[in-house]
JSON list of N, CA and C in Angstrom, two decimals:
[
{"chain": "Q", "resi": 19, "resn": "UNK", "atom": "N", "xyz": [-9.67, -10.50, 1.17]},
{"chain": "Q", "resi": 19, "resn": "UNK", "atom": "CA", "xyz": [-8.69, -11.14, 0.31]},
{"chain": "Q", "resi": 19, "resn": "UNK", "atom": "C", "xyz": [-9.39, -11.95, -0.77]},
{"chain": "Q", "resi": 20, "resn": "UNK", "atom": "N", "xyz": [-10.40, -12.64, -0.17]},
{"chain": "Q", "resi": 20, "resn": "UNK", "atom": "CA", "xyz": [-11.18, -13.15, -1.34]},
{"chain": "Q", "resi": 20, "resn": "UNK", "atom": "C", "xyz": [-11.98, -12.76, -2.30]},
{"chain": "Q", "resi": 21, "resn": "UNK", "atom": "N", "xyz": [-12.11, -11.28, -2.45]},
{"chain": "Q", "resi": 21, "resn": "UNK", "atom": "CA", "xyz": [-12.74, -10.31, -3.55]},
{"chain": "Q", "resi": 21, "resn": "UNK", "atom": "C", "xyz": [-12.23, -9.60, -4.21]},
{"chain": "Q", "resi": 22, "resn": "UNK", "atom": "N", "xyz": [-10.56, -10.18, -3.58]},
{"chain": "Q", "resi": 22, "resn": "UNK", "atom": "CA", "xyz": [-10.16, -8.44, -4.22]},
{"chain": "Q", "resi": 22, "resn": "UNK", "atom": "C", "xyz": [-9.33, -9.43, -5.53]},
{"chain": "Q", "resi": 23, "resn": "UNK", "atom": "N", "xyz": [-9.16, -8.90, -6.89]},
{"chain": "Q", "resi": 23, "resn": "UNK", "atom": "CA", "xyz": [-8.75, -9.76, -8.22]},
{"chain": "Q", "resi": 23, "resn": "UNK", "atom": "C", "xyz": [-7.61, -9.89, -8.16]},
{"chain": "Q", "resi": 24, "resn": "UNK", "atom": "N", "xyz": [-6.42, -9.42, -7.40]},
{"chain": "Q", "resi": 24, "resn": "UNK", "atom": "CA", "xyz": [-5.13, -9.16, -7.10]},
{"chain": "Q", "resi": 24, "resn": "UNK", "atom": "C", "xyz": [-4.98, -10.55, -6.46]},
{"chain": "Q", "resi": 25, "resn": "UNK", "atom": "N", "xyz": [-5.47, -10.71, -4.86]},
{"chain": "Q", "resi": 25, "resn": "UNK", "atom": "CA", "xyz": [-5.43, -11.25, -3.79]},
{"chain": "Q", "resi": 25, "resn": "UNK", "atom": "C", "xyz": [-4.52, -10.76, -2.69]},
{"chain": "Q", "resi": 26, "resn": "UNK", "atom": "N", "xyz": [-4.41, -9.62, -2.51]},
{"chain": "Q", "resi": 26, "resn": "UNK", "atom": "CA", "xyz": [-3.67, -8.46, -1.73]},
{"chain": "Q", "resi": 26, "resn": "UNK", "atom": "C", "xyz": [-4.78, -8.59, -0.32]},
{"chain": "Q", "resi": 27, "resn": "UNK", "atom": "N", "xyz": [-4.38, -8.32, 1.11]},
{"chain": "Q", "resi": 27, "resn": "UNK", "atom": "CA", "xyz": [-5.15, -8.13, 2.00]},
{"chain": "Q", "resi": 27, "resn": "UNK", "atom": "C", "xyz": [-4.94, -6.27, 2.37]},
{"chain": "Q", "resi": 28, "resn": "UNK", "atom": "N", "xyz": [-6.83, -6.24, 1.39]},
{"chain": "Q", "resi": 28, "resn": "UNK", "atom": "CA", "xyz": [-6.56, -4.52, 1.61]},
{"chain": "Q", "resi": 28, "resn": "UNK", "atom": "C", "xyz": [-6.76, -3.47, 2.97]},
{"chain": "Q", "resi": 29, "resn": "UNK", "atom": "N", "xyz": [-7.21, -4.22, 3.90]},
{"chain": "Q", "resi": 29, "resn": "UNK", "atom": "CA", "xyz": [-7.42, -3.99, 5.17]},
{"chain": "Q", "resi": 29, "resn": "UNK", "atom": "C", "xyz": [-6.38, -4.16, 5.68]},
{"chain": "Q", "resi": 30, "resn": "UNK", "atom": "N", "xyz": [-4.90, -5.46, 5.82]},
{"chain": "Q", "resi": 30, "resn": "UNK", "atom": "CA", "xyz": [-3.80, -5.07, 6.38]},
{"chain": "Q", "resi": 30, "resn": "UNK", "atom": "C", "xyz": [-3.04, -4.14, 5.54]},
{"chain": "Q", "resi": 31, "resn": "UNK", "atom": "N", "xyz": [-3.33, -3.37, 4.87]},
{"chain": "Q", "resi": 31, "resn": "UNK", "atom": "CA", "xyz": [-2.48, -2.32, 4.05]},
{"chain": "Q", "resi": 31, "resn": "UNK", "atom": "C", "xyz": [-2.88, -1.13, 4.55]},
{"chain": "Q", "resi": 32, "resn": "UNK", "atom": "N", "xyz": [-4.34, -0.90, 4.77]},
{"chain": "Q", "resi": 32, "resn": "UNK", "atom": "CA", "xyz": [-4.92, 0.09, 5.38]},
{"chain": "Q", "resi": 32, "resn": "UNK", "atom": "C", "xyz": [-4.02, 0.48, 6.45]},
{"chain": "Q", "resi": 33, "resn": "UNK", "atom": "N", "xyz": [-4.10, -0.76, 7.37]},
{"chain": "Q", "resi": 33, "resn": "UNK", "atom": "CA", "xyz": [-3.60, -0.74, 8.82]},
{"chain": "Q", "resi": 33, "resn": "UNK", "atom": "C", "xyz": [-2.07, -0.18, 8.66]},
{"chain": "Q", "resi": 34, "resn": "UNK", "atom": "N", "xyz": [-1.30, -0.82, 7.86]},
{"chain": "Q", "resi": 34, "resn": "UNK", "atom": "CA", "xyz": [0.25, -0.65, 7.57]},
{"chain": "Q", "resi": 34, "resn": "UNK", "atom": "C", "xyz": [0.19, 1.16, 7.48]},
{"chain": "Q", "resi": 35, "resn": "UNK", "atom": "N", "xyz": [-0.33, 1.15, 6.58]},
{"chain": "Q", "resi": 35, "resn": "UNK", "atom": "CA", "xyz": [-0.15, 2.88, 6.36]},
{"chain": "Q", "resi": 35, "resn": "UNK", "atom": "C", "xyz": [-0.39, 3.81, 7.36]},
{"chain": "Q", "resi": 36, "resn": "UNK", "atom": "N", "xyz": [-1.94, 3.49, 8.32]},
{"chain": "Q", "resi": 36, "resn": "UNK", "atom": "CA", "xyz": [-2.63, 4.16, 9.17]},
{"chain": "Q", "resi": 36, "resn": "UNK", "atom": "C", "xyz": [-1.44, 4.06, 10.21]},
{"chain": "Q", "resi": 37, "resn": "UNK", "atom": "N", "xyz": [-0.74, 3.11, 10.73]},
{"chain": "Q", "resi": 37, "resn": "UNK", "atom": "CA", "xyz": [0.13, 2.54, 11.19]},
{"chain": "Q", "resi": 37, "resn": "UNK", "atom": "C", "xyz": [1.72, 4.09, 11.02]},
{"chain": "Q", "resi": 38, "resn": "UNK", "atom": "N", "xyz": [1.51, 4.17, 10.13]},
{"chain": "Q", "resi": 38, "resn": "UNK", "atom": "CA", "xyz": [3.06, 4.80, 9.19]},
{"chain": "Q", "resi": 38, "resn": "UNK", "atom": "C", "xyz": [4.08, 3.75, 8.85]},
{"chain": "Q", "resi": 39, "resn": "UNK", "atom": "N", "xyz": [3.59, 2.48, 9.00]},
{"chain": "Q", "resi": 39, "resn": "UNK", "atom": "CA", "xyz": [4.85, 1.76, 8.67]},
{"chain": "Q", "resi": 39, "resn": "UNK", "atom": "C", "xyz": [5.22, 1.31, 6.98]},
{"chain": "Q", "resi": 40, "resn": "UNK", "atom": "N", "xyz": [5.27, 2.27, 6.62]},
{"chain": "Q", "resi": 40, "resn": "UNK", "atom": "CA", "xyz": [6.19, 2.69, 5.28]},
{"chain": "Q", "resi": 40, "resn": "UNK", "atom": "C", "xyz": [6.77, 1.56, 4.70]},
{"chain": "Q", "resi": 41, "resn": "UNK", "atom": "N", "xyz": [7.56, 1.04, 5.47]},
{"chain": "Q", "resi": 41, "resn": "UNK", "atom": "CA", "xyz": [8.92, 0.25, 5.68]},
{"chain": "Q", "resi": 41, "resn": "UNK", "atom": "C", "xyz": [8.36, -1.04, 5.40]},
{"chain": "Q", "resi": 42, "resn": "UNK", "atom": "N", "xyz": [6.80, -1.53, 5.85]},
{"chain": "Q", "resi": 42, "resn": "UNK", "atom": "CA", "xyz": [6.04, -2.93, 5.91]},
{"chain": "Q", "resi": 42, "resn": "UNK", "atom": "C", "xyz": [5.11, -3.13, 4.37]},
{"chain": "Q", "resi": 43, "resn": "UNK", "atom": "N", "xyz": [4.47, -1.67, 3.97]},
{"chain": "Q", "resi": 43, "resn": "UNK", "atom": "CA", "xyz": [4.09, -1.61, 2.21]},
{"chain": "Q", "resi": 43, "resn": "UNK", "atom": "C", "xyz": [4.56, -2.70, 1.50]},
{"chain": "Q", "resi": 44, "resn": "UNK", "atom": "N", "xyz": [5.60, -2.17, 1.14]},
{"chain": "Q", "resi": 44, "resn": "UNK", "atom": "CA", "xyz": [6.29, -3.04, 0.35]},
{"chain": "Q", "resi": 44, "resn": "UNK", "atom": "C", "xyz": [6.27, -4.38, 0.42]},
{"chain": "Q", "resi": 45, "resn": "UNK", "atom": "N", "xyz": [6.48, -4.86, 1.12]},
{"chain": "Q", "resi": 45, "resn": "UNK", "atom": "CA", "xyz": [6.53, -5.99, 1.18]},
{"chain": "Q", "resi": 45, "resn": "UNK", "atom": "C", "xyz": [4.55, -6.90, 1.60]},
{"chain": "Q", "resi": 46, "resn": "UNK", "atom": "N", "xyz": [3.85, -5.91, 1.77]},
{"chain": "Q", "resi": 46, "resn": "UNK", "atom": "CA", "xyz": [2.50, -6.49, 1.86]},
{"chain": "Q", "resi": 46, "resn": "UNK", "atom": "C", "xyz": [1.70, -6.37, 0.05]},
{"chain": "Q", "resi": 47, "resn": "UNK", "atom": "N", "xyz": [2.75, -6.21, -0.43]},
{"chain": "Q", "resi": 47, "resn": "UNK", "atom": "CA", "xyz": [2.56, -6.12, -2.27]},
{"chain": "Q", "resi": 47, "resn": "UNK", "atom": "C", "xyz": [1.32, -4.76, -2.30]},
{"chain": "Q", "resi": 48, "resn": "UNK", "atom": "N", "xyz": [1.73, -3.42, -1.66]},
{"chain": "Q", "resi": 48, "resn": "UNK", "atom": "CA", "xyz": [1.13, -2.12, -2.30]},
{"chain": "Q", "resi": 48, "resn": "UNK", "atom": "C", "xyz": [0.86, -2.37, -3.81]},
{"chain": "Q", "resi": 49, "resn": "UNK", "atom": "N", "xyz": [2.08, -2.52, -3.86]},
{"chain": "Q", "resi": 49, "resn": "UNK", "atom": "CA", "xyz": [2.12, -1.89, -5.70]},
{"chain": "Q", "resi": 49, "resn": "UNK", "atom": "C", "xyz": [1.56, -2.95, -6.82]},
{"chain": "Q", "resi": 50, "resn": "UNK", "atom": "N", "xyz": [0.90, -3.83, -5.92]},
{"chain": "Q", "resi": 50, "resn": "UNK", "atom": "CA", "xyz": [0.05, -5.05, -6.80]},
{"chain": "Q", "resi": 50, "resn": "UNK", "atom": "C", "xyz": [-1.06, -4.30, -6.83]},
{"chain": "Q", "resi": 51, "resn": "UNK", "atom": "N", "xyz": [-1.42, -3.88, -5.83]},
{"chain": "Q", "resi": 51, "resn": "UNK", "atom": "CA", "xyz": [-3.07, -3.24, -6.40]},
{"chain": "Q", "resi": 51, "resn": "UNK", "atom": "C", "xyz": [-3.39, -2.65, -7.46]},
{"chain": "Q", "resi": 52, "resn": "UNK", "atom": "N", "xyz": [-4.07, -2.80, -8.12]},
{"chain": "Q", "resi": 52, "resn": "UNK", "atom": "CA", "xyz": [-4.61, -2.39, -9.22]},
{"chain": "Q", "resi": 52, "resn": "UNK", "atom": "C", "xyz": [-5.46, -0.92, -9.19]},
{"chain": "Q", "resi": 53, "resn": "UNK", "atom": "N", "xyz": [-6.32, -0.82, -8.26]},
{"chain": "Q", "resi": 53, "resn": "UNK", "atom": "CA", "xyz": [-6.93, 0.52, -7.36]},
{"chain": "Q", "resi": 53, "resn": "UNK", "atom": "C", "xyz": [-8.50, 0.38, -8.13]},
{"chain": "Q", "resi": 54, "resn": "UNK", "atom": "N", "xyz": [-8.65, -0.82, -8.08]},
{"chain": "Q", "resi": 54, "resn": "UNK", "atom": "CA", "xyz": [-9.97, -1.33, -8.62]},
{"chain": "Q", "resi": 54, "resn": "UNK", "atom": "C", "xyz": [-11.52, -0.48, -8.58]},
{"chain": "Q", "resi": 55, "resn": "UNK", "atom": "N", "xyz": [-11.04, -1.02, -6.54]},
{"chain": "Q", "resi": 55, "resn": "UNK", "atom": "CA", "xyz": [-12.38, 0.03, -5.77]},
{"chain": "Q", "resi": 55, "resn": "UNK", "atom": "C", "xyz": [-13.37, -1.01, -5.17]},
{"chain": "Q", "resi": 56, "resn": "UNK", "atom": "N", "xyz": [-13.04, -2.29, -5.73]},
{"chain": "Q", "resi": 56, "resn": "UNK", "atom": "CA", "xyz": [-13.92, -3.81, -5.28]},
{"chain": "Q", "resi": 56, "resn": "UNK", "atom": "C", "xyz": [-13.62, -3.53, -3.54]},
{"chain": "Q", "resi": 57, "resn": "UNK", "atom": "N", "xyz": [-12.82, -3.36, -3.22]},
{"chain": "Q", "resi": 57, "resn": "UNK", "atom": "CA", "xyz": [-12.39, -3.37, -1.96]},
{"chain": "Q", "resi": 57, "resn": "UNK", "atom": "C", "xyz": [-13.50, -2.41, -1.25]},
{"chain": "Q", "resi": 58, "resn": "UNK", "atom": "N", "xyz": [-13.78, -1.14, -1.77]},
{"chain": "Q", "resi": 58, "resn": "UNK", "atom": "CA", "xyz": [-14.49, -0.51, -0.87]},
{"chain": "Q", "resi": 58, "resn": "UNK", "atom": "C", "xyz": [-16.18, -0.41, -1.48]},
{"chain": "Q", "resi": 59, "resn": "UNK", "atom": "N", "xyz": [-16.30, -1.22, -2.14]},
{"chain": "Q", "resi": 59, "resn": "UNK", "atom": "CA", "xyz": [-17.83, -2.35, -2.01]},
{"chain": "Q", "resi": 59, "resn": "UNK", "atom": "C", "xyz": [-18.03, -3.59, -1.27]},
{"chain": "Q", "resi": 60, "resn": "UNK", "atom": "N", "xyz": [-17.33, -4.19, -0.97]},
{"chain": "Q", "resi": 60, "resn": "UNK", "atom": "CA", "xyz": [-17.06, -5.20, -0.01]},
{"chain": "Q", "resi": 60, "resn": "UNK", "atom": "C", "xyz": [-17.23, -4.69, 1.35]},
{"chain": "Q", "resi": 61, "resn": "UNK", "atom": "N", "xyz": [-16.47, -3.86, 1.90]},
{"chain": "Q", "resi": 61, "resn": "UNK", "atom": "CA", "xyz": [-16.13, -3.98, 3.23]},
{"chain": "Q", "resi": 61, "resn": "UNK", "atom": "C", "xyz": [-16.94, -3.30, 4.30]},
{"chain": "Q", "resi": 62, "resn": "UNK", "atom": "N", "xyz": [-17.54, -4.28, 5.02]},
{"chain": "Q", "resi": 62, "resn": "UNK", "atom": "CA", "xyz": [-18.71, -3.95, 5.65]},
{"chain": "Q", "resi": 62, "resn": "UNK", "atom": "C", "xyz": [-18.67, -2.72, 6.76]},
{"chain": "Q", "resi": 63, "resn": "UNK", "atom": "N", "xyz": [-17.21, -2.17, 7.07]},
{"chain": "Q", "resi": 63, "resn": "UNK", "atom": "CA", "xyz": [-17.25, -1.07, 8.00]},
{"chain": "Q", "resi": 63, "resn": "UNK", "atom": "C", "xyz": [-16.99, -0.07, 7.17]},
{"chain": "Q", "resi": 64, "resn": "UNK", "atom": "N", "xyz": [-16.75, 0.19, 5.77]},
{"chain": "Q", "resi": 64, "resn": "UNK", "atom": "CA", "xyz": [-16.80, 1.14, 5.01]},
{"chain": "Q", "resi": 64, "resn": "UNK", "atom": "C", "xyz": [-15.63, 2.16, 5.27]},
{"chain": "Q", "resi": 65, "resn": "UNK", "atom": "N", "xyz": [-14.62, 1.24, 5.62]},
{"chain": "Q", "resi": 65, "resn": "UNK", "atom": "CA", "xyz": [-13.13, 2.11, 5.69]},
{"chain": "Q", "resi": 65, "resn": "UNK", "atom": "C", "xyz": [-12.60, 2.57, 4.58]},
{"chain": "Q", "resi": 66, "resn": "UNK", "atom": "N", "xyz": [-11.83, 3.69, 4.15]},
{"chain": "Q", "resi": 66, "resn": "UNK", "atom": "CA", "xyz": [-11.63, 4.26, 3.24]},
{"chain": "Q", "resi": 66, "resn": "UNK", "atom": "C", "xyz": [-10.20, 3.83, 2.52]},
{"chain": "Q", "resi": 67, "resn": "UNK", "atom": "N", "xyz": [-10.29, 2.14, 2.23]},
{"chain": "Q", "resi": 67, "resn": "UNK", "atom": "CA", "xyz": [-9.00, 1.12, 1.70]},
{"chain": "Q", "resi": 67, "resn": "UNK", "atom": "C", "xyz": [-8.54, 1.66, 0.61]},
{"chain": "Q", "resi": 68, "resn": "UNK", "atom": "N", "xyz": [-9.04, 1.77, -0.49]},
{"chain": "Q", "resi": 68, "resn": "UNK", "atom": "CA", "xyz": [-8.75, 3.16, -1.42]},
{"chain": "Q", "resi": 68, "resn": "UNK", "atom": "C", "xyz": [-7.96, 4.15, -1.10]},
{"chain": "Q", "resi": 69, "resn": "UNK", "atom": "N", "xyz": [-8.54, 4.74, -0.63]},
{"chain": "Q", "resi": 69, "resn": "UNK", "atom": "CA", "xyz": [-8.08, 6.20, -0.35]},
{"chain": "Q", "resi": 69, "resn": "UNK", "atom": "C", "xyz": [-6.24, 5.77, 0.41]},
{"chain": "Q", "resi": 70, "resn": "UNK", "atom": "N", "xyz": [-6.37, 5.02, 1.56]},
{"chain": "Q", "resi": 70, "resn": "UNK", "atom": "CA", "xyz": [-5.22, 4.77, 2.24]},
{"chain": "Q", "resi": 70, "resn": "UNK", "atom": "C", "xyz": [-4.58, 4.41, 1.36]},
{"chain": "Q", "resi": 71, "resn": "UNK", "atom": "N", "xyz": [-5.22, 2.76, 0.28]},
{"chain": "Q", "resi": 71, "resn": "UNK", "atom": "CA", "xyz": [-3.59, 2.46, -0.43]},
{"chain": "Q", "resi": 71, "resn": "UNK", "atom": "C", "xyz": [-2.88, 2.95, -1.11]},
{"chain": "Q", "resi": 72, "resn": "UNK", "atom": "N", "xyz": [-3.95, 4.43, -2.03]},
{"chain": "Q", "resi": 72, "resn": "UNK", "atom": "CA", "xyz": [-3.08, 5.30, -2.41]},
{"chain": "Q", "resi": 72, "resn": "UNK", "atom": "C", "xyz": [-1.86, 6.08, -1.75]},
{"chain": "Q", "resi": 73, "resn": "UNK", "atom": "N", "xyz": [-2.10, 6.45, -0.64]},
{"chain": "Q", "resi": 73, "resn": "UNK", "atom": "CA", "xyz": [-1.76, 7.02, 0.15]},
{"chain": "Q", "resi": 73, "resn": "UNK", "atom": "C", "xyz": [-0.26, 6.30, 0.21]},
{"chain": "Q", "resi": 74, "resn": "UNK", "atom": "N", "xyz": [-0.60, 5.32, 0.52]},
{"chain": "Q", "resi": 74, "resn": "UNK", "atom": "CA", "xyz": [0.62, 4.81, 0.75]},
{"chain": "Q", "resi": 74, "resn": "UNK", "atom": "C", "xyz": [1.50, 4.39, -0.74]},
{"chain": "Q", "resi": 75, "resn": "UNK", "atom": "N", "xyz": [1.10, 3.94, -1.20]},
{"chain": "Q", "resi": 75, "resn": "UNK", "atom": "CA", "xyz": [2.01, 3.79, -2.95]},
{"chain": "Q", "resi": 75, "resn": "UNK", "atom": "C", "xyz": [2.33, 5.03, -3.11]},
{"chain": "Q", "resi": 76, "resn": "UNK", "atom": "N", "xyz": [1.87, 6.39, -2.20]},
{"chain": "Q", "resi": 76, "resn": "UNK", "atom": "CA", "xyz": [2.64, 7.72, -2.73]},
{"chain": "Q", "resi": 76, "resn": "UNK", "atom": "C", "xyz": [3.99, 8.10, -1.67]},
{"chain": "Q", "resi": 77, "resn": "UNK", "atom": "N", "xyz": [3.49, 7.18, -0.60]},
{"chain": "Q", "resi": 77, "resn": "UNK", "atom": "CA", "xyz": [4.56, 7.56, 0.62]},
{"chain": "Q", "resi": 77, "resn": "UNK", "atom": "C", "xyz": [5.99, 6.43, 0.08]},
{"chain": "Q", "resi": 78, "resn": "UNK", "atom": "N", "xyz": [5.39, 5.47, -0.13]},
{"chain": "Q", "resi": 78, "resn": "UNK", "atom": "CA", "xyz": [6.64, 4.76, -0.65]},
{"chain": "Q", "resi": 78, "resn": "UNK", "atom": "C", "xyz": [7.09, 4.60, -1.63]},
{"chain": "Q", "resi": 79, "resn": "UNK", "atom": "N", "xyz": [6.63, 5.13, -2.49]},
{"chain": "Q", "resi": 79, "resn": "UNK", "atom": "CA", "xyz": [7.27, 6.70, -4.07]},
{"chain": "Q", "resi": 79, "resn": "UNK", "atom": "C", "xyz": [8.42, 7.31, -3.42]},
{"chain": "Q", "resi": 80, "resn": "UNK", "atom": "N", "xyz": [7.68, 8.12, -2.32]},
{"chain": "Q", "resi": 80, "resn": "UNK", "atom": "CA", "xyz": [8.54, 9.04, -1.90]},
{"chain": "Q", "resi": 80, "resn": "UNK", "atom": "C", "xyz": [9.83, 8.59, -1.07]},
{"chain": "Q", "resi": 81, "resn": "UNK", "atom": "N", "xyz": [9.41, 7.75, -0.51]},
{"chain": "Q", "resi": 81, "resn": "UNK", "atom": "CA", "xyz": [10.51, 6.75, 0.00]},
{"chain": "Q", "resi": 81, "resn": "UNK", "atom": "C", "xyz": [11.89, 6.41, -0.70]},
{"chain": "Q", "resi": 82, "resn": "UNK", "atom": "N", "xyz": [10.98, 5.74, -1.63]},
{"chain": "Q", "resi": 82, "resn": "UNK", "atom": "CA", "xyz": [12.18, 5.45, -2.69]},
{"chain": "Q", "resi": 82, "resn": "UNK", "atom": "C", "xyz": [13.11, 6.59, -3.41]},
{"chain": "Q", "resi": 83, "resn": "UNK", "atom": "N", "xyz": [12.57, 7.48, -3.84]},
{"chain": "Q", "resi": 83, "resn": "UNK", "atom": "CA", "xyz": [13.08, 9.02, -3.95]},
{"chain": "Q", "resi": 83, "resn": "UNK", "atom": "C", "xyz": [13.96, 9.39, -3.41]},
{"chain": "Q", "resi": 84, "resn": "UNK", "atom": "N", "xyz": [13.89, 9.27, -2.23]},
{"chain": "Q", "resi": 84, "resn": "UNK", "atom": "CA", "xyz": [14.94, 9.78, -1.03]},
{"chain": "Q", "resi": 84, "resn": "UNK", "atom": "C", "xyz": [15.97, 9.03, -0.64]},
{"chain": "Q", "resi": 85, "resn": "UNK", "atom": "N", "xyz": [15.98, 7.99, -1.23]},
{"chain": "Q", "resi": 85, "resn": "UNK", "atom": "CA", "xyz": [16.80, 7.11, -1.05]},
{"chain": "Q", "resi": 85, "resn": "UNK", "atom": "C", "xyz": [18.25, 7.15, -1.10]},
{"chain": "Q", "resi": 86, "resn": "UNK", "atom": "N", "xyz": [19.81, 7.18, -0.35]},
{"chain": "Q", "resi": 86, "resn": "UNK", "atom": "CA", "xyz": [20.89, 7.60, -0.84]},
{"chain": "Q", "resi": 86, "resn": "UNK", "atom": "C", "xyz": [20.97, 6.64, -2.16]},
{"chain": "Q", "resi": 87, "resn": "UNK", "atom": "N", "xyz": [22.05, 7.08, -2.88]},
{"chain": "Q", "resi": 87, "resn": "UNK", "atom": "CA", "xyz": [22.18, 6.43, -4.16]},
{"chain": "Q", "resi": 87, "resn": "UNK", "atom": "C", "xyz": [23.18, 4.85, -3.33]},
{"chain": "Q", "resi": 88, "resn": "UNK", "atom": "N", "xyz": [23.56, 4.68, -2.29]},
{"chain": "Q", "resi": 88, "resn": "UNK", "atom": "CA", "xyz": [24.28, 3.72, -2.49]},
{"chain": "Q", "resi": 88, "resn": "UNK", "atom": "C", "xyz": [23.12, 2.34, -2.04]},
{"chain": "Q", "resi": 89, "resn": "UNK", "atom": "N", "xyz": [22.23, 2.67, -1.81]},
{"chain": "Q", "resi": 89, "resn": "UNK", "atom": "CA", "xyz": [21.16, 1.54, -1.50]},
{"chain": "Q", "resi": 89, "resn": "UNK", "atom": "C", "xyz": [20.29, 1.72, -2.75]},
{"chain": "Q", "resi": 90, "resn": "UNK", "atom": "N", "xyz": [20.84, 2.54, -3.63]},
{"chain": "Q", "resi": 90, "resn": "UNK", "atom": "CA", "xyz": [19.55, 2.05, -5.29]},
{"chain": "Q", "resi": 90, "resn": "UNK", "atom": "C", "xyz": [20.91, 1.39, -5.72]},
{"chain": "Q", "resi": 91, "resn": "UNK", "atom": "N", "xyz": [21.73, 1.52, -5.62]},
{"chain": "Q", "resi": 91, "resn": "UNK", "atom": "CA", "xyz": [22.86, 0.85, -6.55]},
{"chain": "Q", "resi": 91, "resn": "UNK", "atom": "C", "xyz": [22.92, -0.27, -6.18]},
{"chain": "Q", "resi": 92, "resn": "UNK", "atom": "N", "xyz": [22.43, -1.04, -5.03]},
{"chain": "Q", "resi": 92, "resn": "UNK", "atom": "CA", "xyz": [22.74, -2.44, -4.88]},
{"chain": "Q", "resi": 92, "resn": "UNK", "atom": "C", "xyz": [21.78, -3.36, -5.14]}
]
């Protein structure tokens, strides 16, 4: 959290996604990331934080997509 220029925790986002919880993204601010890449110079187990948060800003794209229209209308 302290490297990344956002201040997003990119390791609990990792987890959220690896996780499938779709539903938790959002609200751990996905779509703040910038997709810098600071994250995966930092992190000493060399998890692939990148790669996942994309992953997930595409799952909850798709999310939103699918959405019935009466929950975009409100």
């Amino acid at each position: 959290i302290d490297d990344c220029p956002v201040g997003i925790d990119p390791v609990h986002l990792y987890r959220l996604v690896e996780a499938g919880r779709i539903d938790k993204v959002e609200k751990a601010w996905i779509e703040d990331c910038i997709e810098c890449g600071l994250c995966l110079y930092v992190c000493p187990t060399h998890l692939p934080l990148l790669e996942k948060i994309r992953l997930g800003k595409w799952a909850l794209r798709q999310k939103k997509l699918t959405r019935p229209y009466s929950e975009i209308r409100d």
